Short mmCIF file of C-alpha atoms in Angstrom, two decimals:
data_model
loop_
_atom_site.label_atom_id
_atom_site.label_comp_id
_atom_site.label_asym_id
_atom_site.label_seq_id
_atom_site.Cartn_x
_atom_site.Cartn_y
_atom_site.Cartn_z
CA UNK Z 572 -72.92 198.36 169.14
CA UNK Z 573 -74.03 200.37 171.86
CA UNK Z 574 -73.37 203.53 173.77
CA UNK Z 575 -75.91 201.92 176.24
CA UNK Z 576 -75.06 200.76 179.98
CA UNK Z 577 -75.76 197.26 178.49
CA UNK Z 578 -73.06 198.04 175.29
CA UNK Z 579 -72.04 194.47 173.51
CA UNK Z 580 -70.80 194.53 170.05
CA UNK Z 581 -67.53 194.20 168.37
CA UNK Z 582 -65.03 195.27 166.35
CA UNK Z 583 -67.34 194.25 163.37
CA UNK Z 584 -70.55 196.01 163.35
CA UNK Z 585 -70.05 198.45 166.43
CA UNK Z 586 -67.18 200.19 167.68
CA UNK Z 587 -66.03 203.65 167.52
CA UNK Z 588 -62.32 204.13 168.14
CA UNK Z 589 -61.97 206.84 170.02
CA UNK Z 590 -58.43 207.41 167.98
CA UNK Z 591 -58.93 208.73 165.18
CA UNK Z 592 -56.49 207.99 162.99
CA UNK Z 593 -53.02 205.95 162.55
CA UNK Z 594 -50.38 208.13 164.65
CA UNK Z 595 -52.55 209.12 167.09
CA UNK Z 596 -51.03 206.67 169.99
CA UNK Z 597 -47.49 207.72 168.71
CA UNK Z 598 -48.10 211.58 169.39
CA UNK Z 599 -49.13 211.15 173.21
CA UNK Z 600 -46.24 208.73 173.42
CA UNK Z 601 -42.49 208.93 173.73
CA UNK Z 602 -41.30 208.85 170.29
CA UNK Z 603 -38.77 206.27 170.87
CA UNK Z 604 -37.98 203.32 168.65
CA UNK Z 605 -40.18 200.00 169.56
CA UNK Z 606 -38.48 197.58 171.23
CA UNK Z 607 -37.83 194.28 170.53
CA UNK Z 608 -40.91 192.17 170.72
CA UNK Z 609 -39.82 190.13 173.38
CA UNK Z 610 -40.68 192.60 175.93
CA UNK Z 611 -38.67 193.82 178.67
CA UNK Z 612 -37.85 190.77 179.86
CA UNK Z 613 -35.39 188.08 178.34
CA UNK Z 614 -37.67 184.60 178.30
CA UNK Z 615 -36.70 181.22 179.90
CA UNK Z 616 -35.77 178.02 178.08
CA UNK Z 617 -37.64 177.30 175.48
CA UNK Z 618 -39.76 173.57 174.80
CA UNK Z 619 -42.68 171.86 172.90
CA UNK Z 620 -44.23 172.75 176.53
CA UNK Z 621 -43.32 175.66 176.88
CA UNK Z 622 -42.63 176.72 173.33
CA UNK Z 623 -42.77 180.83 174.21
CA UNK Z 624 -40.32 180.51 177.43
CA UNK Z 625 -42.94 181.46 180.10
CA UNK Z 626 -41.47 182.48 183.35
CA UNK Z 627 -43.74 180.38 185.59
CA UNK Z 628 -43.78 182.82 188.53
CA UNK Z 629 -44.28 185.91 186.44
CA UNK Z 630 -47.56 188.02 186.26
CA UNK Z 631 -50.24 188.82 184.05
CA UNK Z 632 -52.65 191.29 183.38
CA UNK Z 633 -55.52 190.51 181.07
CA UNK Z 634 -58.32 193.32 180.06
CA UNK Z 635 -62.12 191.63 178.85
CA UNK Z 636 -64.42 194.27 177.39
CA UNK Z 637 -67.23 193.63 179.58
CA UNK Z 638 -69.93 193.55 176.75
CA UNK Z 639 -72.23 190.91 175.66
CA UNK Z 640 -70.32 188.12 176.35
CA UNK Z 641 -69.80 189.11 179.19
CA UNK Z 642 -66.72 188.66 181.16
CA UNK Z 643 -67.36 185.40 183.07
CA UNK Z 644 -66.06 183.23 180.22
CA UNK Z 645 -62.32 184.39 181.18
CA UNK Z 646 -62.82 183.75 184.85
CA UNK Z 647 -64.06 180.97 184.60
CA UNK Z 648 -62.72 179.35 181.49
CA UNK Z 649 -59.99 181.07 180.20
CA UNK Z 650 -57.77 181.74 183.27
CA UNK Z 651 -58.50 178.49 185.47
CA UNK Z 652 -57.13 176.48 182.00
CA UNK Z 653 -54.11 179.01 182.07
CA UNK Z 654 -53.06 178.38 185.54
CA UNK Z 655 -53.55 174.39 185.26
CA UNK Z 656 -49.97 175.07 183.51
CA UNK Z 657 -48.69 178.18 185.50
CA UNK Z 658 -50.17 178.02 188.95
CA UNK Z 659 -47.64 180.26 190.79
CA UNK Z 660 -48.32 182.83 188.17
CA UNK Z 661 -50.93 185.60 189.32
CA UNK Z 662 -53.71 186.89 187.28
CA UNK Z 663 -54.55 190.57 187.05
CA UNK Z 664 -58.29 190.35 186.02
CA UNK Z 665 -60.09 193.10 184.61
CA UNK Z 666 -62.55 194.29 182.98
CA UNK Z 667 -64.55 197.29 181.07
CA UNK Z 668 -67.04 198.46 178.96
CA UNK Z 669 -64.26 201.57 178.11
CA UNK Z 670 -61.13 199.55 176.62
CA UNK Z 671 -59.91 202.85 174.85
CA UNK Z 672 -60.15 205.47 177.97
CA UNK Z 673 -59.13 203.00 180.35
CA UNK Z 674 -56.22 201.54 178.36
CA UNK Z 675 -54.90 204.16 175.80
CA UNK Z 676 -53.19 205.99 178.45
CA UNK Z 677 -51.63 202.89 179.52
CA UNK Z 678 -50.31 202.57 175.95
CA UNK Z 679 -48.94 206.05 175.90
CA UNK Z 680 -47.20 205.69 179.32
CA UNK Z 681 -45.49 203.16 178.05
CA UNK Z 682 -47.08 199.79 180.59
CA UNK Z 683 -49.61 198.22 179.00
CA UNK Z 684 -51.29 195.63 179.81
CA UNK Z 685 -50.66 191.64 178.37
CA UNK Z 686 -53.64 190.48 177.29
CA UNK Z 687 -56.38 192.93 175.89
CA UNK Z 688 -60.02 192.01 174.39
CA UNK Z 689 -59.95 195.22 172.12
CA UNK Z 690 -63.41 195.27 171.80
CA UNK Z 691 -66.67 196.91 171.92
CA UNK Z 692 -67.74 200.98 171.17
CA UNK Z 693 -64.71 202.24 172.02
CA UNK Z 694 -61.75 199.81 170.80
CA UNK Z 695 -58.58 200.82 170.49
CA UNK Z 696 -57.89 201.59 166.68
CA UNK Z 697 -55.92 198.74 165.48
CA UNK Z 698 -53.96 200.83 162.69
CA UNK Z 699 -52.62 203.27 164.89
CA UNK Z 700 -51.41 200.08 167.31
CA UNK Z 701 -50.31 198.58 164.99
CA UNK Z 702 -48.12 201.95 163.29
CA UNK Z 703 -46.88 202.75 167.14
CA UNK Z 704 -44.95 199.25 167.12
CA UNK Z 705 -47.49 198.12 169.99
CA UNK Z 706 -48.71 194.85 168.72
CA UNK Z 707 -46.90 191.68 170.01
CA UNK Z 708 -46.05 189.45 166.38
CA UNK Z 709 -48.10 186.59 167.04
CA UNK Z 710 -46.62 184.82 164.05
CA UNK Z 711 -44.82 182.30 167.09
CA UNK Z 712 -48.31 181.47 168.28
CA UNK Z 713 -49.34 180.21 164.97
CA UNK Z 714 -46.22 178.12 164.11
CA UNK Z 715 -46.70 176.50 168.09
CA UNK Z 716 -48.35 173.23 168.97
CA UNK Z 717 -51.91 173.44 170.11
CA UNK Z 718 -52.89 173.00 173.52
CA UNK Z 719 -54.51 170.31 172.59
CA UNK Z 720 -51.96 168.23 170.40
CA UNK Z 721 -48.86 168.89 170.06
CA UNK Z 722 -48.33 167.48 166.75
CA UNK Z 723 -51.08 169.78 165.62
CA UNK Z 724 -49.51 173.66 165.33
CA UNK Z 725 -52.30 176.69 166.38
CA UNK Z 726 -52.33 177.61 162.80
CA UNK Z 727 -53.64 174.47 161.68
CA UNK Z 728 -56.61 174.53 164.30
CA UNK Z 729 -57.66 177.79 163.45
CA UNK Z 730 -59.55 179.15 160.22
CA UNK Z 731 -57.61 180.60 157.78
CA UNK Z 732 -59.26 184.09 157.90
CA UNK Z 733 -58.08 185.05 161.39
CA UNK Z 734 -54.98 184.96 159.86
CA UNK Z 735 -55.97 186.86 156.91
CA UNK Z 736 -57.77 189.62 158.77
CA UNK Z 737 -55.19 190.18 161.93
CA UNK Z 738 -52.38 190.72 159.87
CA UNK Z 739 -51.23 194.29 159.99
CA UNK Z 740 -48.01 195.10 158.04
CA UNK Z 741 -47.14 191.58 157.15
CA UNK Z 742 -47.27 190.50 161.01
CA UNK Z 743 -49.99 188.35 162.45
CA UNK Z 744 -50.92 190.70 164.93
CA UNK Z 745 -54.75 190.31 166.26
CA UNK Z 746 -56.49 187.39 166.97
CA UNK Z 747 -60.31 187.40 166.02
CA UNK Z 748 -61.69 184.76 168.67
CA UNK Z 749 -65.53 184.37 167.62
CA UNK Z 750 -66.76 183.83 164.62
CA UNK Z 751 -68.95 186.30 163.66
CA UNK Z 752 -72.34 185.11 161.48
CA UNK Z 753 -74.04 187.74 159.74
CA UNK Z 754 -78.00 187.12 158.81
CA UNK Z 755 -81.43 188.13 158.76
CA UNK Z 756 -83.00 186.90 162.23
CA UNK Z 757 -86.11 185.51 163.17
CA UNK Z 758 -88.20 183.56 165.79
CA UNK Z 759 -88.59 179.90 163.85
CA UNK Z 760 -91.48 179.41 166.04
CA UNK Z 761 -93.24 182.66 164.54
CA UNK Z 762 -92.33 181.87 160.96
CA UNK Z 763 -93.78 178.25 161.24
CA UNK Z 764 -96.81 179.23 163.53
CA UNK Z 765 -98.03 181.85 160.87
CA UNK Z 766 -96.84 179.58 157.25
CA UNK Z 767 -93.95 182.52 156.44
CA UNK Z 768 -91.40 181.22 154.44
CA UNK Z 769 -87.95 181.90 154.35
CA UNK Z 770 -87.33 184.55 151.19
CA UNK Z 771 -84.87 183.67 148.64
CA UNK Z 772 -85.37 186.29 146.79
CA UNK Z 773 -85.68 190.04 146.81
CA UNK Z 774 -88.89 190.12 145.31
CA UNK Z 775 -90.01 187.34 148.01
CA UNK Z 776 -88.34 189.18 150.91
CA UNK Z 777 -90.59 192.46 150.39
CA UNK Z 778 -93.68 190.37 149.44
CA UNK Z 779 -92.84 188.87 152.68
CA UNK Z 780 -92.77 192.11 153.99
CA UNK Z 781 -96.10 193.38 152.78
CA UNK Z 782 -97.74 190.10 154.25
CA UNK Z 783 -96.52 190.84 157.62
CA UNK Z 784 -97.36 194.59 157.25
CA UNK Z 785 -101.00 193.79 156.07
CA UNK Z 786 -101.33 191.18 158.99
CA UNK Z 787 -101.36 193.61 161.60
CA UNK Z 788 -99.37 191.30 163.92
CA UNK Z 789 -96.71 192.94 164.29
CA UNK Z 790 -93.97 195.10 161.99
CA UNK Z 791 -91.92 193.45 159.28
CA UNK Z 792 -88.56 195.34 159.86
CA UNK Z 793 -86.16 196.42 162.16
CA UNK Z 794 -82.65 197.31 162.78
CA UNK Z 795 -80.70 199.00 165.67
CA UNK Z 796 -81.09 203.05 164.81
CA UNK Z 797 -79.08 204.67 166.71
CA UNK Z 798 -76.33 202.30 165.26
CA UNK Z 799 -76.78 202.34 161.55
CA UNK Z 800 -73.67 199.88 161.18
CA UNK Z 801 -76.07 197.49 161.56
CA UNK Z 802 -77.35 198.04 157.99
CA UNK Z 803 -74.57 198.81 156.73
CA UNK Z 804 -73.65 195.22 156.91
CA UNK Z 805 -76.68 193.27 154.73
CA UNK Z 806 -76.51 196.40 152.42
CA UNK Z 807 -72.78 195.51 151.64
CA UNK Z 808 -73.34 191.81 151.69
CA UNK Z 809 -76.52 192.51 148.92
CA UNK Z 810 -73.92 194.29 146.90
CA UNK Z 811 -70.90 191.87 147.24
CA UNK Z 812 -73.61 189.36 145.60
CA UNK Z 813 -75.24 191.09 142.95
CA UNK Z 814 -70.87 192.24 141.76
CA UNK Z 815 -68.97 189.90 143.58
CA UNK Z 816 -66.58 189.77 146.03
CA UNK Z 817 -64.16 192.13 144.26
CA UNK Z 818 -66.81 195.05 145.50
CA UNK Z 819 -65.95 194.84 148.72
CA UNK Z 820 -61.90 194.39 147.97
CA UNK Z 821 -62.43 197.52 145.77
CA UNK Z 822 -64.06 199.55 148.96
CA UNK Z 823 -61.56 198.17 151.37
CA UNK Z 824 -58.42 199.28 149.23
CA UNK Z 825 -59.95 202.79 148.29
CA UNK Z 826 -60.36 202.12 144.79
CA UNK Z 827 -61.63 204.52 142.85
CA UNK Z 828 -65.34 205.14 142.54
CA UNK Z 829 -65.69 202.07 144.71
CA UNK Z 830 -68.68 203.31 146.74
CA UNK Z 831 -70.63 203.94 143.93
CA UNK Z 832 -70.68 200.94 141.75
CA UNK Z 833 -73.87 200.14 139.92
CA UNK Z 834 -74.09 196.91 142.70
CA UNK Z 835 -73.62 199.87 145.53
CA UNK Z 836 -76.19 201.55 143.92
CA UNK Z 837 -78.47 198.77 143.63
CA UNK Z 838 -78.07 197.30 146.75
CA UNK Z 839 -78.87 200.78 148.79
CA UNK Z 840 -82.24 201.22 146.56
CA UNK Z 841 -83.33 197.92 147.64
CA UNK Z 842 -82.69 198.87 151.56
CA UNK Z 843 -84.19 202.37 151.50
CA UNK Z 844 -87.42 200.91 150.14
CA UNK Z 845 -87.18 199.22 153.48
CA UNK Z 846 -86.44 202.16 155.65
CA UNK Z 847 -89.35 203.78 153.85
CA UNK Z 848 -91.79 201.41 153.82
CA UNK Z 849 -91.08 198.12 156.36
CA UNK Z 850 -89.59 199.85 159.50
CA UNK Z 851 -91.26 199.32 162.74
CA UNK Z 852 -92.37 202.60 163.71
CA UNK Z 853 -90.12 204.57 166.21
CA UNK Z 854 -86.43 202.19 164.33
CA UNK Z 855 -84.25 205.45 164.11
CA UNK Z 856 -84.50 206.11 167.98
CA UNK Z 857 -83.60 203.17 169.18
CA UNK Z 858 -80.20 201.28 170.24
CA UNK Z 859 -79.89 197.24 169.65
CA UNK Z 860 -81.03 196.02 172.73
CA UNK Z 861 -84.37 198.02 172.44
CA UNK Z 862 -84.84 196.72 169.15
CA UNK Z 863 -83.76 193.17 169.74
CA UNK Z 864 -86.20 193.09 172.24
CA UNK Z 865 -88.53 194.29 170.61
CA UNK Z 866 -88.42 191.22 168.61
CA UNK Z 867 -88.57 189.04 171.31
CA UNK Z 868 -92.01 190.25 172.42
CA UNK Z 869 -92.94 189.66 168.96
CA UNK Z 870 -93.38 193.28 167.77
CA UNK Z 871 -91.39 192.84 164.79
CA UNK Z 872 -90.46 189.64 162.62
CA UNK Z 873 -86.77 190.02 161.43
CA UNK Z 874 -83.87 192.40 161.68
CA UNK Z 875 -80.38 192.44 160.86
CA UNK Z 876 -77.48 191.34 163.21
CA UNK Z 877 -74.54 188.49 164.15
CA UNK Z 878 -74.62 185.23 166.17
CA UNK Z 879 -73.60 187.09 168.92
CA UNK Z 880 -77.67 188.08 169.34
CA UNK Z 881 -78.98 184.86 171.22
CA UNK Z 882 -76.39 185.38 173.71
CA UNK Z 883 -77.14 188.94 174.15
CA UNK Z 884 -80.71 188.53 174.47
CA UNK Z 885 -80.88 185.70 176.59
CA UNK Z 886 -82.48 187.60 179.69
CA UNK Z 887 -85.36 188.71 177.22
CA UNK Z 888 -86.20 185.40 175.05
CA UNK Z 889 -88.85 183.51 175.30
CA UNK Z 890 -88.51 179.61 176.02
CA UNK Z 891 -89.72 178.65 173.09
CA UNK Z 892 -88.42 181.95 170.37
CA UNK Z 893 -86.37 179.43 168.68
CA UNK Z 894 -83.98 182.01 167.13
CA UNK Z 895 -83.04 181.45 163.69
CA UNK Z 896 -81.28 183.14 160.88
CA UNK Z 897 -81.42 183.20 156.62
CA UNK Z 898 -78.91 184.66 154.38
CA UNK Z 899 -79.57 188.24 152.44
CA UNK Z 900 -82.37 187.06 149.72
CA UNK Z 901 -80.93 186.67 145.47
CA UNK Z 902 -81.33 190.24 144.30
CA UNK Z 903 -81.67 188.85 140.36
CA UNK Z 904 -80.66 185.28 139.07
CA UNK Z 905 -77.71 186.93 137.44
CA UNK Z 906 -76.41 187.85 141.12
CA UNK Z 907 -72.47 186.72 140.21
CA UNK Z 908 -72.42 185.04 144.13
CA UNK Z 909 -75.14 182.67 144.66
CA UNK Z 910 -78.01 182.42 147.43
CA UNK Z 911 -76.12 181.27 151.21
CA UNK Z 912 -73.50 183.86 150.65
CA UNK Z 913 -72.86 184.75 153.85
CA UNK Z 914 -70.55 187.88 155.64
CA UNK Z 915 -68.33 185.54 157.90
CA UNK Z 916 -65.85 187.01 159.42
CA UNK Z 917 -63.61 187.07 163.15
CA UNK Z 918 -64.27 189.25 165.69
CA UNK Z 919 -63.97 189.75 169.54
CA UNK Z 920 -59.82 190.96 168.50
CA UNK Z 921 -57.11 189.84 171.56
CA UNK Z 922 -54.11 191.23 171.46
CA UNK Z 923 -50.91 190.77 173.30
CA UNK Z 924 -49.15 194.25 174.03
CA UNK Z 925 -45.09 194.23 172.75
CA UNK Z 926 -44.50 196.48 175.21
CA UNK Z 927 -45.94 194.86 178.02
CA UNK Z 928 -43.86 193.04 180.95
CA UNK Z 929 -44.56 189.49 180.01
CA UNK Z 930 -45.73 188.93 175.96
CA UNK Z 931 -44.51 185.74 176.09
CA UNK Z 932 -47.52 184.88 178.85
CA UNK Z 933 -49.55 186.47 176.48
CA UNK Z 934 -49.13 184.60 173.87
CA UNK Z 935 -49.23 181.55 176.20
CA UNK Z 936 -52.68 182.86 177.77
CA UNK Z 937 -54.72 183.17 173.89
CA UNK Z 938 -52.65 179.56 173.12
CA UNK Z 939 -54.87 178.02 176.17
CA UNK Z 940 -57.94 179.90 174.76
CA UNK Z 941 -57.73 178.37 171.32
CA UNK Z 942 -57.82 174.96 173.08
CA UNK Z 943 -60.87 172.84 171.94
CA UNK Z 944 -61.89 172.51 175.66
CA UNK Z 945 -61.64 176.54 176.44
CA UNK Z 946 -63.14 177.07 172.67
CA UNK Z 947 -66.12 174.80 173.30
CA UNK Z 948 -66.89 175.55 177.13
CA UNK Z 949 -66.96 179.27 175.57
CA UNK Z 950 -69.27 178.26 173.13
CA UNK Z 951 -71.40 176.53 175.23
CA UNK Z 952 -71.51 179.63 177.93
CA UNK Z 953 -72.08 182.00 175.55
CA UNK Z 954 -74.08 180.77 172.37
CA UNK Z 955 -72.11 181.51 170.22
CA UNK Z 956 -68.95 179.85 167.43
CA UNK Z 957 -65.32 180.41 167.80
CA UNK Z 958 -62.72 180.64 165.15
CA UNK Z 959 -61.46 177.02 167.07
CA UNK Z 960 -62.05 174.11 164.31
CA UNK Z 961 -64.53 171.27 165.95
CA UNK Z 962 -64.39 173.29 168.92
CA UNK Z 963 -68.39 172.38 169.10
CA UNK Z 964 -68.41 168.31 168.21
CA UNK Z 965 -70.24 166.49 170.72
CA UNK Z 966 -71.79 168.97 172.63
CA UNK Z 967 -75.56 170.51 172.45
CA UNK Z 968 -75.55 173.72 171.08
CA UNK Z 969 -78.90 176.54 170.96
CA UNK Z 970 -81.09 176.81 167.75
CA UNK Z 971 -79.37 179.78 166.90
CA UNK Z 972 -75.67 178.50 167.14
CA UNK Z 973 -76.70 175.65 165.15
CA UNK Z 974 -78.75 177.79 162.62
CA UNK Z 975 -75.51 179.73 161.84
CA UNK Z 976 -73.07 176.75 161.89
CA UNK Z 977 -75.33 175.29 159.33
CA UNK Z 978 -75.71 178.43 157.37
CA UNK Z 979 -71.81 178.61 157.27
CA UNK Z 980 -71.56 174.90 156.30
CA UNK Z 981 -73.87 175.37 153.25
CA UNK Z 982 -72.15 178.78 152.21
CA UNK Z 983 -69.57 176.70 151.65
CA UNK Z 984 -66.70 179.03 150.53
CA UNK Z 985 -69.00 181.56 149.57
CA UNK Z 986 -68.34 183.78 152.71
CA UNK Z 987 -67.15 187.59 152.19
CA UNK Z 988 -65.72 190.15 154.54
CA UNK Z 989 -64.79 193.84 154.97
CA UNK Z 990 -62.09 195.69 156.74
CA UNK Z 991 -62.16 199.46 156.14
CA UNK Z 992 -64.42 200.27 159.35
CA UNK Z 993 -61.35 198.99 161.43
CA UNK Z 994 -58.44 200.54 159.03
CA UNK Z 995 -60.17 203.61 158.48
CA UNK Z 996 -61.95 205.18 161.71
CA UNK Z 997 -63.03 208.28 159.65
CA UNK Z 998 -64.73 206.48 157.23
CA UNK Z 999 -66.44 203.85 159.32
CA UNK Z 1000 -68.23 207.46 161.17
CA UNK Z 1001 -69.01 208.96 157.69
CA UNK Z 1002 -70.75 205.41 156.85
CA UNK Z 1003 -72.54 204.80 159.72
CA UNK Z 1004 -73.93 208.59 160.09
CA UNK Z 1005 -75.09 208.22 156.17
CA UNK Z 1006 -76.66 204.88 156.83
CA UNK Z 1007 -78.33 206.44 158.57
CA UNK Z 1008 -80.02 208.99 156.62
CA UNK Z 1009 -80.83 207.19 154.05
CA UNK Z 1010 -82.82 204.86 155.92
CA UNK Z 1011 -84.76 207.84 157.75
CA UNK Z 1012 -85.32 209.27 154.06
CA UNK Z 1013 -82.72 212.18 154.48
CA UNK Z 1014 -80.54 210.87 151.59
CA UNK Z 1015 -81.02 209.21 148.50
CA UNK Z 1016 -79.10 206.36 147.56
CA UNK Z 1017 -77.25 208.62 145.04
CA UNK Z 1018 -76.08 211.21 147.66
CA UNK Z 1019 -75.65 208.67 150.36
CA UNK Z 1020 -73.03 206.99 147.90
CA UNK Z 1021 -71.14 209.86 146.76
CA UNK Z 1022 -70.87 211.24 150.57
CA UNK Z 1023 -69.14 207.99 151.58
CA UNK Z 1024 -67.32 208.00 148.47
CA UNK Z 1025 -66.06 211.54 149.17
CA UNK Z 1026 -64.62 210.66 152.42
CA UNK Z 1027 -62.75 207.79 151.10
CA UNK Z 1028 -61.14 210.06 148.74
CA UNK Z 1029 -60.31 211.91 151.27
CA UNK Z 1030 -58.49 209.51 153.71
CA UNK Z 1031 -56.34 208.15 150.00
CA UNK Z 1032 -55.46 211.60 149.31
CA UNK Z 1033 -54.54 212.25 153.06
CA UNK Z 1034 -50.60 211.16 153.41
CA UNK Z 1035 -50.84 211.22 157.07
CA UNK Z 1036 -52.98 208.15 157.18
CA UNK Z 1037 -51.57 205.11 157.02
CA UNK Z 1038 -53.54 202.80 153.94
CA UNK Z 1039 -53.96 199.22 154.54
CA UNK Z 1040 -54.17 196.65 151.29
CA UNK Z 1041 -56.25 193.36 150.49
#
């Protein structure tokens, strides 16, 4: 979730929209009614090859944040499957580590780009997109055929929550390409050299934590400092199991007093006893990569992050690391979610621009990358699990993609997911700044509640920013 040279994280755990609120594209931009969401161009004939009416000649422009995956996947993968169909139609490639400075002005001028990997620190904000009229409906691209079969449509071939979580005012409007698998990670090969034993419960997990501690080996606990999103993320998860999934609904629709639930207040306890006593020394000054490989050189045992890690530390990890990852441990046995629970959830958000010159090759392009063959070679490249159904069958995958695939297959439907850090940029920067604190010891899981619960109160009580319902 860096600010780094090497930055890498998505829209999940990491990124800072640089726009602050919903609106904020619409004041730099001519306030004139959206267009139609065709584009500025009338499309061709329509067919069951062709079901958008894609000009075969016509440009397009496609924008990869440049993070951890890298941007070699499009290149290579991506646009050569694109142009197998449209081969007299050019491909603007691009890419940056700075989607919002590079492309908001774009936005505002009114010539946007097709294809955009919103993505990384410094995303785009998706409400105010979204508000401005500047997301292409992708409702046709569900309700087409897949690449793959046409007797199959995209909807069908894709998992139900990347519907669920890119639609913005009733449209289908972002499309979450990875699937993002949330865990505690380890080296197998250091659990099983030295007998440790996956926790399952609390009480395990910080007896764990004192055996690694007393060993002198190395530190029991880390977690990206400089990004405190990272924490955020198990300490939410902990709480969605100990209350149940309607916590997290509850925070994302700015219920009242939804911050500071008895499960909110319980699960934040449990993690500051970790920030106080488990942390490998030096945690709060240091970004993801520094931490990540610090584990990889084996001076710390676990930390917190998505299965987008063995991909991003493939430079540093050993051979033989064997990454691995195990769901947040049973707080109690009356925990009303059981143990595998896992935060699941899409990330890595395309979108096609309405405004652009061609959104029907837009919508033609993320078709092609929701292929099985594009979904799987992108897998394979990158270590990591798209959103693509089977997109994996048949093909060897790294210890760390198949340790989350199987930790996804056991949760079962027992997956949860929040989306107030992407509909409300003010209060993803008041969480991530209290996270924080309380893990250095500057806040107590009392105050560190109530200051995140006063800023949500604040954004509901603000009628200038638009709210956003589960």
């Amino acid at each position: 979730m860096p600010h780094t040279p090497r930055i890498s994280r998505r829209e999940l755990l990491r990124g800072a929209a640089l726009v602050p609120v919903a609106g904020a594209l619409a004041a730099c931009a001519t306030p004139a009614a959206p267009p139609a969401s065709s584009g500025s161009a009338a499309p061709v004939a329509t067919s069951a090859a062709n079901p958008f009416g894609v000009a075969a000649d016509k440009p397009l422009e496609v924008w990869i944040f440049d993070g951890g995956f890298g941007q070699d996947y499009a290149k290579n993968i991506h646009q050569p499957l694109f142009k197998t169909k449209y081969p007299k139609a050019e491909i603007k490639h691009n890419a940056t580590k700075e989607i919002t400075k590079v492309l908001q002005p774009r936005f505002a001028g009114g010539n946007p780009p097709e294809v955009i990997d919103n993505s990384g620190a410094n995303f785009i904000d998706f409400g105010a997109l979204s508000q401005d009229g500047q997301l292409q409906d992708l409702t046709a691209l569900l309700d087409a055929p897949s690449w793959d079969d046409p007797n199959v449509k995209v909807r069908d071939s894709i998992d139900q929550s990347v519907i669920d979580i890119g639609t913005y005012d009733g449209k289908f409007s972002v499309l979450g390409y990875v699937n993002y698998i949330h865990g505690i990670w380890y080296s197998q090969k250091v659990f099983r050299d030295n007998g440790w034993e996956i926790p399952k419960t609390w009480d395990d997990f910080l007896k764990l934590c004192e055996t690694i501690k007393k060993s002198g080996k190395m530190a029991p606990f880390t977690y990206a400092g400089k990004f405190p999103q990272y924490l955020y993320e198990p300490l939410l998860t902990m709480a969605a199991k100990i209350g149940g999934n309607e916590v997290l609904v509850n925070i994302d629709n700015l219920e009242d007093g939804a911050w500071t639930t008895e499960a909110m207040k319980t699960a934040a306890t449990a993690w500051a006893e970790v920030g106080a006593k488990y942390l490998m020394e030096g945690t709060t000054g240091l970004d993801h990569v520094q931490t990540q490989t610090a584990q990889n050189k084996y001076k710390v045992a676990m930390l917190p992050s998505g299965s987008w890690l063995e991909n991003e530390q493939k430079t540093t990890t050993p051979a033989d690391f064997e990454y691995g990852m195990f769901p947040i441990p049973d707080f109690t046995g009356s925990d009303k979610m059981p143990y595998g629970t896992r935060h699941t959830q899409p990330g890595e958000n395309f979108i096609v621009s309405a405004r652009s010159a061609n959104p029907q090759g837009g919508m033609e392009y993320l078709r092609a990358m929701l292929s099985k063959k594009a979904a799987g070679d992108f897998s394979a490249l990158v270590r990591t699990m798209t959103v693509v159904k089977g997109a994996t069958e048949g093909r060897d995958i790294s210890p760390g993609v198949t340790s989350a695939s199987k930790a996804v297959t056991a949760a079962g439907t027992n997956t949860v997911y929040y989306r107030w850090f992407n509909w409300y940029g003010q209060l993803k920067d008041e969480a991530i700044a209290a996270t924080g604190e309380l893990m250095s010891g500057g806040l107590t899981p009392d105050k560190y509640l109530e200051r995140i619960q006063k800023k949500a109160d604040e954004i509901k009580n603000d009628s200038s920013i638009k709210k956003y319902k589960r």
